[in-house]
Amino acid sequence: MKIIGTGSAIPSKVVTNEMLASFLDTNDEWITTRTGIKTRRLRSTETLVDLAVSASRSAIESANIQPDEIDFCICSNVANNYVTPALSCIVQQHIGSHAPCFDLNGACAGFLDAMSVAEALLKTNRAKNILIVCAEEPSRFCNWKRRETSILFGDGAGAVVVTKGNDLKSLRLTTVPNRDVIVYQRRMENTPFEVPGVDITEPLIMNGREVFRMAVESSQRDLRLVIEEAGLTPDKIDLYLLHQANQRIIKSIQEHLAQPAYKFPTNIERMGNTSSASIPILIDELYSSGKLKKGDMLALSAFGAGFVTGAAVLRWSK
Ligand code: UT7
């Protein structure tokens, strides 16, 4: 596999910590020191479909191909207001592609899941050019009366086009089943046979401290394993592109790996946690600003509800 195109789209609305402090019992100092987040982008006039389509179009343009040359489309999404059809079908209708497509929900690690599926499709000759689009609106499953979760997230979409190649050096996915550490239950229609109280739905609930602990432990373990599997050592990695969940999580992983801070680019301070879109948005930002050089060795790592994790080592050749 190799990445031949990148794209991203973020909402126009910039929401500062001060804006949140106007209706939540929180403040800029707490949010900045505990998370590193200063602003996030939240949907206001745009829909998630708008963001997903825009990121996909940019990635296809960046790949120098036409939409009808996409022969598979994978969309990573945790939740959106379309239960069916899949978001990937709606995106394809807008961009003019008729490729087979499906959505996957790998929580915040969905980009790594999509890369894993894409690699299998490429290796078995089922596709030549695959669009991966990670489109997320976590702001819509937070309880906006609760400061513990609503300050963390941002909305956005990141996309890549991948094709055959030898850039993916290693990839690892894991699951440690744990329903409670991060959970969001969506409301569904009641049937006349529903026993009241059986199906309780509630906005996002998270055990932040436990997620923090699991994130640091699993990410640094996964990174060591994929780096070793790629025949490298942590020193040989040029950039670590980590899921943007908390600046302190990123710093802690950096310290565990004994690597310099400059190898860990971030957008958490501007974007908040954009779930599975965070790594592809970061990749697009770095590529667009000339910060990815041909031959750079990248280590990717993400974690999320499940509890799921994913990590990979990828050579950059675009
Ligand atoms: O993609 C995966 C998604 N989730 C994550 O990555 C979350 C990982 N975890 C974290 O990022 C951190 O655990 C948080 C940022 C969520 C919380 O930071 P923390 O340092 O673990 O704080 P805490 O939960 O231990 O809470 C410390 C205090 C509590 O008050 P008391 O009990 O000490 O009086 C909280 O009620 O901070 C309080 N607090 C807040 N105060 C001001 C919690 N949220 C806020 C807030 N503003 N927004």
Coordinates of C-alpha atoms and ligand atoms in Angstrom, one line a residue:
M1 CA 0.0 0.0 0.0
K2 CA 1.0 3.6 -0.5
I3 CA -0.8 6.9 0.1
I4 CA -1.1 8.9 -3.2
G5 CA -3.6 11.6 -2.1
T6 CA -4.6 13.4 1.1
G7 CA -7.5 15.7 1.9
S8 CA -9.3 17.2 4.9
A9 CA -12.2 19.4 5.8
I10 CA -13.1 21.1 9.0
P11 CA -16.1 23.1 10.1
S12 CA -15.8 26.9 9.9
K13 CA -17.0 27.5 13.5
V14 CA -14.0 28.0 15.9
V15 CA -15.0 27.3 19.5
T16 CA -12.6 28.6 22.1
N17 CA -12.3 27.4 25.7
E18 CA -13.7 30.8 26.9
M19 CA -16.9 30.2 24.8
L20 CA -17.4 26.8 26.6
A21 CA -16.7 28.5 30.0
S22 CA -19.7 30.8 29.3
F23 CA -22.1 27.9 29.8
L24 CA -20.1 25.1 31.5
D25 CA -18.3 25.1 34.9
T26 CA -14.9 25.1 33.3
N27 CA -12.1 27.5 32.4
D28 CA -9.3 28.0 29.8
E29 CA -6.6 27.2 32.3
W30 CA -8.1 23.8 33.3
I31 CA -8.7 22.8 29.7
T32 CA -5.3 23.9 28.4
T33 CA -3.3 22.3 31.2
R34 CA -5.2 19.0 31.3
T35 CA -5.7 18.5 27.6
G36 CA -3.6 21.0 25.5
I37 CA -6.8 22.1 23.7
K38 CA -7.3 25.8 23.0
T39 CA -9.9 25.7 20.3
R40 CA -11.9 23.1 18.4
R41 CA -14.0 23.3 15.2
L42 CA -17.7 22.4 15.7
R43 CA -20.3 21.9 13.0
S44 CA -22.7 24.8 12.7
T45 CA -23.7 25.5 9.1
E46 CA -22.0 22.4 7.5
T47 CA -23.3 18.8 7.7
L48 CA -21.0 15.8 8.2
V49 CA -21.7 14.8 4.7
D50 CA -20.4 18.2 3.4
L51 CA -17.1 17.6 5.4
A52 CA -16.7 14.0 4.2
V53 CA -17.4 15.0 0.6
S54 CA -15.0 17.9 0.7
A55 CA -12.2 15.9 2.2
S56 CA -12.8 13.1 -0.3
R57 CA -12.7 15.4 -3.3
S58 CA -9.5 17.0 -2.1
A59 CA -7.8 13.5 -1.6
I60 CA -8.9 12.4 -5.1
E61 CA -7.6 15.6 -6.6
S62 CA -4.4 15.3 -4.7
A63 CA -4.0 11.7 -6.0
N64 CA -4.4 13.0 -9.6
I65 CA -7.1 10.6 -10.5
Q66 CA -10.8 10.9 -11.4
P67 CA -13.6 9.8 -9.0
D68 CA -14.5 6.9 -11.4
E69 CA -11.0 5.6 -10.9
I70 CA -11.8 4.9 -7.2
D71 CA -12.7 1.2 -7.1
F72 CA -13.4 0.9 -3.4
C73 CA -14.5 3.4 -0.7
I74 CA -14.2 2.8 3.0
C75 CA -15.7 5.4 5.4
S76 CA -14.7 5.4 9.1
N77 CA -17.4 6.9 11.3
V78 CA -18.6 6.3 14.9
A79 CA -22.1 7.8 14.6
N80 CA -24.0 10.2 12.4
N81 CA -27.7 10.8 11.8
Y82 CA -27.9 8.3 8.9
V83 CA -28.2 4.9 10.4
T84 CA -28.7 3.7 6.8
P85 CA -27.6 4.1 4.0
A86 CA -24.0 4.0 4.9
L87 CA -22.1 7.4 4.9
S88 CA -19.8 5.9 2.3
C89 CA -22.8 5.5 -0.1
I90 CA -23.8 9.1 0.4
V91 CA -20.3 10.4 -0.1
Q92 CA -20.0 8.4 -3.3
Q93 CA -23.2 9.8 -4.7
H94 CA -21.8 13.3 -4.2
I95 CA -18.4 12.6 -5.7
G96 CA -19.7 10.6 -8.7
S97 CA -18.1 7.2 -7.8
H98 CA -19.9 3.9 -8.1
A99 CA -17.3 1.7 -6.3
P100 CA -18.3 -0.9 -3.7
C101 CA -18.3 0.8 -0.4
F102 CA -19.0 0.3 3.3
D103 CA -18.6 2.1 6.6
L104 CA -16.7 0.8 9.6
N105 CA -16.7 1.8 13.2
G106 CA -13.4 1.4 14.8
A107 CA -14.0 4.3 17.2
C108 CA -11.0 6.7 17.3
A109 CA -8.8 3.9 15.8
G110 CA -11.0 3.6 12.7
F111 CA -8.3 5.0 10.3
L112 CA -6.0 2.1 11.2
D113 CA -8.8 -0.4 10.7
A114 CA -9.5 1.1 7.3
M115 CA -5.9 0.9 6.4
S116 CA -5.8 -2.8 7.4
V117 CA -8.9 -3.6 5.2
A118 CA -7.5 -1.5 2.3
E119 CA -4.2 -3.4 2.4
A120 CA -6.1 -6.8 2.3
L121 CA -8.2 -5.5 -0.7
L122 CA -5.1 -4.3 -2.6
K123 CA -3.1 -7.5 -1.9
T124 CA -6.0 -9.7 -3.1
N125 CA -6.4 -7.6 -6.3
R126 CA -9.9 -6.5 -5.4
A127 CA -9.1 -2.9 -5.9
K128 CA -6.4 -0.6 -7.3
N129 CA -7.4 2.8 -5.9
I130 CA -9.1 3.0 -2.5
L131 CA -10.6 6.1 -0.9
I132 CA -10.5 6.0 2.9
V133 CA -12.5 8.9 4.4
C134 CA -12.8 9.3 8.2
A135 CA -15.7 11.7 9.0
E136 CA -16.6 12.4 12.6
E137 CA -19.0 14.6 14.6
P138 CA -18.3 13.6 18.2
S139 CA -19.7 16.9 19.3
R140 CA -23.1 15.4 18.6
F141 CA -22.9 12.5 21.1
C142 CA -21.6 14.5 24.0
N143 CA -23.8 15.7 26.8
W144 CA -23.4 19.5 26.5
K145 CA -24.2 19.9 30.2
R146 CA -21.2 17.8 31.2
R147 CA -17.8 19.5 31.3
E148 CA -15.9 16.2 31.5
T149 CA -16.5 15.2 27.9
S150 CA -17.9 18.1 25.9
I151 CA -14.7 20.2 26.1
L152 CA -12.6 17.4 24.5
F153 CA -14.0 16.9 21.0
G154 CA -14.0 18.6 17.6
D155 CA -15.7 17.7 14.3
G156 CA -14.0 17.1 11.0
A157 CA -13.1 14.8 8.1
G158 CA -9.7 13.5 6.8
A159 CA -9.2 11.4 3.7
V160 CA -6.5 9.5 1.8
V161 CA -6.4 7.6 -1.5
V162 CA -4.2 4.5 -1.3
T163 CA -3.0 2.3 -4.1
K164 CA -0.6 -0.7 -4.4
G165 CA 2.9 -0.2 -3.1
N166 CA 5.3 -1.3 -0.4
D167 CA 5.1 1.7 1.9
L168 CA 3.1 -0.1 4.7
K169 CA 5.8 -1.9 6.7
S170 CA 3.7 -3.2 9.6
L171 CA 0.3 -2.9 11.1
R172 CA -1.3 -4.1 14.3
L173 CA -4.9 -4.0 15.6
T174 CA -6.0 -5.0 19.1
T175 CA -9.1 -5.2 21.2
V176 CA -9.5 -5.5 24.9
P177 CA -13.3 -5.8 25.3
N178 CA -14.5 -3.2 27.8
R179 CA -18.0 -1.7 27.2
D180 CA -17.8 0.8 30.0
V181 CA -14.7 2.8 29.6
I182 CA -16.2 4.9 26.7
V183 CA -19.9 4.4 25.8
Y184 CA -22.5 6.2 23.8
Q185 CA -25.9 4.7 23.3
R186 CA -28.1 6.2 20.5
R187 CA -31.8 6.4 20.9
M188 CA -33.8 4.1 18.6
E189 CA -37.5 3.7 18.0
N190 CA -39.6 1.9 20.6
T191 CA -41.6 -1.1 19.5
P192 CA -45.1 -1.8 21.1
F193 CA -43.4 -4.7 22.8
E194 CA -40.5 -2.8 24.4
V195 CA -40.4 -3.3 28.1
P196 CA -39.8 0.2 29.6
G197 CA -36.4 0.6 31.1
V198 CA -34.7 -2.3 29.3
D199 CA -33.0 -0.1 26.7
I200 CA -31.6 2.9 28.4
T201 CA -29.8 5.4 26.2
E202 CA -27.6 8.2 27.3
P203 CA -25.0 10.6 25.8
L204 CA -21.3 9.8 25.9
I205 CA -20.0 8.5 29.2
M206 CA -16.3 8.1 29.7
N207 CA -13.9 7.1 32.4
G208 CA -11.3 9.7 31.5
R209 CA -8.6 8.6 33.8
E210 CA -8.9 4.9 32.8
V211 CA -8.9 5.8 29.1
F212 CA -5.8 7.9 29.7
R213 CA -4.0 5.0 31.4
M214 CA -5.1 2.4 28.8
A215 CA -4.1 4.8 25.9
V216 CA -0.6 5.4 27.1
E217 CA 0.0 1.7 28.0
S218 CA -1.4 0.4 24.7
S219 CA 0.0 3.0 22.4
Q220 CA 3.6 2.8 23.5
R221 CA 3.4 -1.1 23.5
D222 CA 1.8 -1.1 20.0
L223 CA 4.4 1.3 18.7
R224 CA 7.3 -0.7 19.9
L225 CA 5.8 -3.8 18.3
V226 CA 5.1 -2.3 14.9
I227 CA 8.5 -0.6 14.8
E228 CA 10.2 -3.8 15.7
E229 CA 8.2 -5.7 13.1
A230 CA 9.2 -3.1 10.5
G231 CA 12.8 -4.0 11.4
L232 CA 13.4 -0.5 12.9
T233 CA 14.1 1.1 16.3
P234 CA 12.2 4.1 17.7
D235 CA 15.1 6.4 16.7
K236 CA 14.7 5.5 13.0
I237 CA 11.1 6.9 13.0
D238 CA 11.0 10.4 11.6
L239 CA 7.5 11.3 12.8
Y240 CA 5.0 9.8 15.2
L241 CA 1.5 10.6 14.1
L242 CA -0.7 9.8 17.1
H243 CA -4.4 10.0 17.7
Q244 CA -5.0 13.5 18.9
A245 CA -6.9 12.9 22.2
N246 CA -4.9 14.7 24.8
Q247 CA -1.6 16.5 24.7
R248 CA -0.6 14.9 27.9
I249 CA -1.2 11.4 26.5
I250 CA 1.0 12.3 23.5
K251 CA 3.7 13.6 25.8
S252 CA 3.6 10.6 28.0
I253 CA 4.0 8.2 24.9
Q254 CA 6.8 10.4 23.7
E255 CA 8.6 10.1 27.1
H256 CA 8.1 6.3 27.2
L257 CA 9.7 6.0 23.8
A258 CA 12.5 8.4 24.8
Q259 CA 12.0 10.4 21.6
P260 CA 12.3 14.2 21.0
A261 CA 9.0 16.2 21.1
Y262 CA 9.6 17.6 17.6
K263 CA 8.8 14.1 16.2
F264 CA 5.3 14.3 17.6
P265 CA 3.4 16.9 15.5
T266 CA -0.1 17.8 16.8
N267 CA -3.3 19.6 15.9
I268 CA -5.1 18.8 19.2
E269 CA -4.5 22.5 20.3
R270 CA -6.6 23.7 17.3
M271 CA -8.9 20.8 16.6
G272 CA -9.6 19.0 19.8
N273 CA -10.2 15.2 19.5
T274 CA -11.7 14.6 16.1
S275 CA -12.0 10.8 16.7
S276 CA -10.9 8.6 13.7
A277 CA -10.4 11.7 11.6
S278 CA -7.5 13.0 13.7
I279 CA -4.7 11.1 12.1
P280 CA -5.8 11.7 8.4
I281 CA -6.4 15.4 9.1
L282 CA -2.9 15.6 10.6
I283 CA -1.4 13.8 7.6
D284 CA -3.1 16.2 5.2
E285 CA -2.0 19.2 7.2
L286 CA 1.6 18.0 7.3
Y287 CA 1.7 17.1 3.6
S288 CA 0.0 20.4 2.5
S289 CA 2.5 22.4 4.6
G290 CA 5.6 20.5 3.2
K291 CA 6.4 18.9 6.5
L292 CA 6.4 15.3 5.1
K293 CA 9.4 14.4 3.1
K294 CA 9.8 11.6 0.6
G295 CA 11.3 8.6 2.5
D296 CA 10.1 9.7 5.9
M297 CA 9.3 6.8 8.2
L298 CA 6.0 7.4 10.0
A299 CA 4.6 5.6 13.0
L300 CA 0.9 5.8 13.5
S301 CA -1.0 4.9 16.7
A302 CA -4.6 5.3 17.8
F303 CA -7.0 4.0 20.5
G304 CA -10.6 4.3 21.3
A305 CA -13.9 2.9 22.6
G306 CA -14.0 -0.8 22.7
F307 CA -11.2 -0.7 23.9
V308 CA -9.5 -0.9 20.5
T309 CA -6.1 0.1 19.3
G310 CA -4.2 0.2 16.1
A311 CA -0.7 1.1 15.0
A312 CA 1.3 1.0 11.9
V313 CA 4.7 2.0 10.3
L314 CA 4.4 3.6 6.9
R315 CA 7.1 5.0 4.6
W316 CA 6.0 8.3 3.0
S317 CA 6.6 8.4 -0.7
K318 CA 4.3 11.1 -2.1
Ligands
UT7_1 O1 -10.4 9.2 21.9 C1 -10.5 8.8 23.2 C2 -11.4 9.7 24.0 N1 -11.0 10.0 25.3 C3 -9.8 10.3 25.8 O2 -8.8 10.3 25.2 C4 -9.8 10.8 27.3 C5 -8.6 10.4 28.0 N2 -8.6 11.1 29.3 C6 -8.3 12.4 29.4 O3 -8.0 13.1 28.5 C7 -8.4 13.0 30.8 O4 -8.6 12.0 31.8 C8 -9.5 14.1 30.9 C9 -9.0 15.4 30.2 C10 -10.8 13.6 30.4 C11 -9.6 14.5 32.4 O5 -8.4 15.0 32.9 P1 -7.9 14.4 34.3 O6 -6.6 15.1 34.6 O7 -7.9 12.9 34.2 O8 -9.0 14.9 35.3 P2 -10.0 14.1 36.3 O9 -11.0 13.4 35.5 O10 -9.1 13.3 37.3 O11 -10.7 15.2 37.1 C12 -10.0 16.1 38.0 C13 -10.9 17.2 38.4 C14 -12.3 16.7 38.9 O12 -12.6 17.4 40.0 P3 -12.4 16.9 41.5 O13 -13.1 15.6 41.7 O14 -10.9 16.8 41.7 O15 -12.9 18.0 42.4 C15 -13.2 16.9 37.8 O16 -14.6 17.1 38.2 O17 -11.3 18.1 37.4 C16 -12.7 18.2 37.3 N3 -13.0 18.5 35.9 C17 -13.1 19.7 35.4 N4 -12.8 20.9 35.9 C18 -12.9 22.0 35.0 C19 -13.4 17.6 34.9 N5 -13.6 18.2 33.8 C20 -13.4 19.5 34.0 C21 -13.5 20.7 33.2 N6 -13.2 21.9 33.7 N7 -13.8 20.6 31.9

